[in-house]
C-alpha positions as a Markdown table, in Angstrom:
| # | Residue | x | y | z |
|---|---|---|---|---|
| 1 | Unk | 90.3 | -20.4 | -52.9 |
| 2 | Unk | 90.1 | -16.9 | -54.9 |
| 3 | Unk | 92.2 | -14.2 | -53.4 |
| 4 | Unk | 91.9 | -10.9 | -54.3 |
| 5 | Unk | 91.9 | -7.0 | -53.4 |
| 6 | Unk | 88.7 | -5.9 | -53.1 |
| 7 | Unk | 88.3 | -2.0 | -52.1 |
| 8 | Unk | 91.8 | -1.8 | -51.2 |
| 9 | Unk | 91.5 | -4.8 | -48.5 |
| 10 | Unk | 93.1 | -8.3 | -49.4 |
| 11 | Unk | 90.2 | -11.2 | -49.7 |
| 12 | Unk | 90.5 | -14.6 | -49.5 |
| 13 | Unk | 87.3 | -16.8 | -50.0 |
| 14 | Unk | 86.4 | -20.1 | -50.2 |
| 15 | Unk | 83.6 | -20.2 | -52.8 |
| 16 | Unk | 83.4 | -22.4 | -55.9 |
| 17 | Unk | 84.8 | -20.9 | -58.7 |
| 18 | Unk | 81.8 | -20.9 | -60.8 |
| 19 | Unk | 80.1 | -18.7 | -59.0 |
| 20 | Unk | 79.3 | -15.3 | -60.6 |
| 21 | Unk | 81.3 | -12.7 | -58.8 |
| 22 | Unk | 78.2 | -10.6 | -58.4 |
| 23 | Unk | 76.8 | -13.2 | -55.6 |
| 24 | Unk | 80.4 | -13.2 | -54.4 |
| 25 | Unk | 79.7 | -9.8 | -53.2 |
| 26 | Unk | 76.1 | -9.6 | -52.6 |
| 27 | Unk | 75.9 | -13.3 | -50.6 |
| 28 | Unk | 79.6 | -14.1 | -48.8 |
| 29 | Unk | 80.6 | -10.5 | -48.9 |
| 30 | Unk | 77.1 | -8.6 | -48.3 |
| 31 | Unk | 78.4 | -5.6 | -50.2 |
| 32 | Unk | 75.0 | -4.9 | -52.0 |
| 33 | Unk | 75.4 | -2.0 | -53.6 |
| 34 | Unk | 76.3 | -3.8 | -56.8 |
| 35 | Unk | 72.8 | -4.8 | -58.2 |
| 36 | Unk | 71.1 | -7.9 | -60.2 |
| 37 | Unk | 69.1 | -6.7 | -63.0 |
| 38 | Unk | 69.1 | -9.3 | -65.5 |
| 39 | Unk | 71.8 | -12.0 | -64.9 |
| 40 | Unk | 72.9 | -11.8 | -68.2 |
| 41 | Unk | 75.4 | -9.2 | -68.8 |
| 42 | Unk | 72.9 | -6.4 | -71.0 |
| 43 | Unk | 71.7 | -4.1 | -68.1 |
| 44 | Unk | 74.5 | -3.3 | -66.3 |
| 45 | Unk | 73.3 | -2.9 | -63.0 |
| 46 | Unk | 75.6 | -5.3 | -61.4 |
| 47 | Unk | 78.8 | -3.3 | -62.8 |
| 48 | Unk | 82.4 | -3.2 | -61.2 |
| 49 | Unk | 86.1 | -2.6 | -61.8 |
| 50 | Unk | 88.7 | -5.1 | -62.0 |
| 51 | Unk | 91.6 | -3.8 | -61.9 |
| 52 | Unk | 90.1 | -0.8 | -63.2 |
| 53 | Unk | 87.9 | -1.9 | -66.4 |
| 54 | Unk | 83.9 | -1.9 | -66.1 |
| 55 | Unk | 82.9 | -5.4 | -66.2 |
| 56 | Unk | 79.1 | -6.8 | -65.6 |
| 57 | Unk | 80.0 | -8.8 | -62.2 |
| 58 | Unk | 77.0 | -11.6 | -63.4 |
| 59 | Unk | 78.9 | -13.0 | -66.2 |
| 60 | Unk | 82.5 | -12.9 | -64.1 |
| 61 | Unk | 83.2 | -16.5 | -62.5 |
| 62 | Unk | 85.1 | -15.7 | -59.3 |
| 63 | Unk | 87.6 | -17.7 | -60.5 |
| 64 | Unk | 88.9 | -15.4 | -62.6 |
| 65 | Unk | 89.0 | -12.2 | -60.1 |
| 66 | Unk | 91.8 | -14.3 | -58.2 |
| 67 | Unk | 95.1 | -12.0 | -58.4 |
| 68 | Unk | 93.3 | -8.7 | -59.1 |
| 69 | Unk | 91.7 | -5.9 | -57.8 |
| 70 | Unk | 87.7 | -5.2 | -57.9 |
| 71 | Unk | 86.3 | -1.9 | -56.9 |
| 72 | Unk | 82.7 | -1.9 | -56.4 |
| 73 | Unk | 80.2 | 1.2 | -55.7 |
| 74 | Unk | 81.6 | 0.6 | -52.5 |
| 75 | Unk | 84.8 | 1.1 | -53.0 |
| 76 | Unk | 84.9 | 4.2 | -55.2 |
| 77 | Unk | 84.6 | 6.3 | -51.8 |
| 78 | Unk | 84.7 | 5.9 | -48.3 |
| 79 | Unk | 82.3 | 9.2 | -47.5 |
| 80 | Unk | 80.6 | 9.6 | -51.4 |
| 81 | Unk | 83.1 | 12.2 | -51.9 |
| 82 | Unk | 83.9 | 11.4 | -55.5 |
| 83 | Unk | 83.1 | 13.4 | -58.2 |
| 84 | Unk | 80.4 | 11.3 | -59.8 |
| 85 | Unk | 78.6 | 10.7 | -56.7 |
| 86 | Unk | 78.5 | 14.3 | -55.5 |
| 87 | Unk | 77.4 | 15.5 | -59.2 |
| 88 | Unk | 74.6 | 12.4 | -59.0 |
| 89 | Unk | 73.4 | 14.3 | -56.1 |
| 90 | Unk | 73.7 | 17.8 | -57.5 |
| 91 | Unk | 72.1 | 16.8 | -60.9 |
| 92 | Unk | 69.1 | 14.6 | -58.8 |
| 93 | Unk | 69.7 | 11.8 | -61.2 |
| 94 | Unk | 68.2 | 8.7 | -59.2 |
| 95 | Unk | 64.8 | 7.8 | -59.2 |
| 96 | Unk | 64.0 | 4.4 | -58.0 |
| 97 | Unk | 67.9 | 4.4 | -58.0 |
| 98 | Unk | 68.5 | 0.5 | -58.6 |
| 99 | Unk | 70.8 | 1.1 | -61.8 |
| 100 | Unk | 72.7 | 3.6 | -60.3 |
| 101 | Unk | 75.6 | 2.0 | -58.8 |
| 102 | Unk | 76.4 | 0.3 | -62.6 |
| 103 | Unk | 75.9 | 4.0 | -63.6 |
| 104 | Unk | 78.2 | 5.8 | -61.8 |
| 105 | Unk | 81.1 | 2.6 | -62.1 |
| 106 | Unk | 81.1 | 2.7 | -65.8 |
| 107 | Unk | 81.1 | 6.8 | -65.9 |
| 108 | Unk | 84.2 | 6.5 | -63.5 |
| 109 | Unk | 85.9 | 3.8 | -65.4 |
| 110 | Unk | 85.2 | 6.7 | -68.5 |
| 111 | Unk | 86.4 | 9.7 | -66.8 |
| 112 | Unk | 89.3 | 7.7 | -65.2 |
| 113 | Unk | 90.8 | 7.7 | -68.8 |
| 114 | Unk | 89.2 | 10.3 | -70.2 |
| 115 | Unk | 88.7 | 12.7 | -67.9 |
| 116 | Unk | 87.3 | 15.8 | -70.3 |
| 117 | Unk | 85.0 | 13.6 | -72.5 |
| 118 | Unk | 82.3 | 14.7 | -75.1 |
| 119 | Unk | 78.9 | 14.9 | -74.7 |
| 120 | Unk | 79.2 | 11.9 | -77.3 |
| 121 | Unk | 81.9 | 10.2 | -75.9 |
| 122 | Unk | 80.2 | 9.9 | -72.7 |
| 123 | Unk | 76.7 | 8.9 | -74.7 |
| 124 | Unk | 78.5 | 5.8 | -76.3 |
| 125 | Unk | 80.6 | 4.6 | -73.0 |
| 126 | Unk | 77.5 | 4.6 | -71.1 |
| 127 | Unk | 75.3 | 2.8 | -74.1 |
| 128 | Unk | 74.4 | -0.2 | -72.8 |
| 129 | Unk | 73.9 | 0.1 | -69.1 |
| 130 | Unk | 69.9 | 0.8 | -69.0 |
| 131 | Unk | 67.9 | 2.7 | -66.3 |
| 132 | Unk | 64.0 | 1.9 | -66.4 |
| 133 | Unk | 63.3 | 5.1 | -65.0 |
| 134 | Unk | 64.8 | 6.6 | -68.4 |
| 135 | Unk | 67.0 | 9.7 | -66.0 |
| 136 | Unk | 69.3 | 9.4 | -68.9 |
| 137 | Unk | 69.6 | 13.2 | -69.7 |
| 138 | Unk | 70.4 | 13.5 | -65.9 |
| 139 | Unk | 72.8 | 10.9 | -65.7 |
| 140 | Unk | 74.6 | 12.6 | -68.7 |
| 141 | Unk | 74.1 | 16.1 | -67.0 |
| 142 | Unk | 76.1 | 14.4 | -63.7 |
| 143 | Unk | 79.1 | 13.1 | -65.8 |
| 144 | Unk | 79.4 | 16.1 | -67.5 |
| 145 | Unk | 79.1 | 17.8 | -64.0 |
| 146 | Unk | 82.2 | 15.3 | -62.5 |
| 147 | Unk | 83.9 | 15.8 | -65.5 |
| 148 | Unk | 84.0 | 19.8 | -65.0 |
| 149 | Unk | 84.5 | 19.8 | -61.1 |
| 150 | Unk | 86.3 | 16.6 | -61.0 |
C-alpha cells in the first residue's frame, strides 16, 4: 500500500511499489495532465511536486511518495486561477501544449521560493524541461508575467 496526499485529498493505493509514480497517476488515478515524454527523467513533461520540489514523476517509484504530498498540474488550481496559468494564457505560450504541464510545475516550484526571480534565474530553473515546439521566449515571457502579477 502507498498512502499519500495527493492535491490536498488523502490516497491510498494498492500498486506495486515499483511502479513509476507518473503511471500512478495517469493509469489508477487518470489524472493526465502530467505527461510522458521520454521515460527517462530529461524532458520534463511528466513533472510534479512532492511535497513542494519539482521532480520528473517517471523516475519516482511510488514507493517512495508514501507519507507525502504530490501536487500535479491538477492540483496547482481548482478553476486555472494561478498565476502561471493565467500568464500562460495571456502570453499564448502553448502550441501543441504537451510539455506544458511540466512547464508551468517547475516555474511554480521557482516562483514558490523565489517569487521576483531574474530573467536568468528563471532561464536556468527551467533548463532542462524541453518543449519541441521551441515557445521558450514565451514560456519565459509568462513566468516573468506571474512573477509581476502574482
Amino acid at each position: 500500500m502507498v498512502d499519500f496526499t495527493l492535491n490536498g485529498k488523502q490516497v491510498s493505493l494498492d500498486v506495486d511499489s515499483d511502479t513509476p509514480l507518473l503511471w500512478v497517476l495517469r493509469d489508477q488515478l487518470q489524472l493526465t495532465g502530467t505527461k510522458y515524454g521520454c521515460g527517462a527523467g530529461i524532458c520534463g513533461a511528466c513533472t510534479v511536486h512532492i511535497d513542494g520540489k519539482a521532480v520528473r514523476s517517471c523516475l519516482i517509484k511510488a514507493s517512495t511518495v508514501n507519507n507525502t504530498r504530490v501536487t500535479t498540474i491538477e492540483g496547482l488550481s481548482q478553476d486555472s486561477s494561478h498565476p502561471l496559468q493565467k500568464a500562460w494564457i495571456a502570453e499564448q505560450v502553448p502550441q501543441c501544449g504537451y510539455c506544458q504541464s511540466g512547464q508551468i510545475m517547475m516555474a511554480a516550484e521557482l516562483l514558490a521560493t523565489n517569487p521576483k526571480p531574474s530573467r536568468e534565474v528563471i532561464i536556468n530553473h527551467m533548463d532542462g524541461n524541453i518543449c519541441r515546439c521551441g515557445t521558450y521566449n514565451r514560456i519565459l515571457a509568462a513566468i516573468e508575467r506571474a512573477s509581476q502579477e502574482g
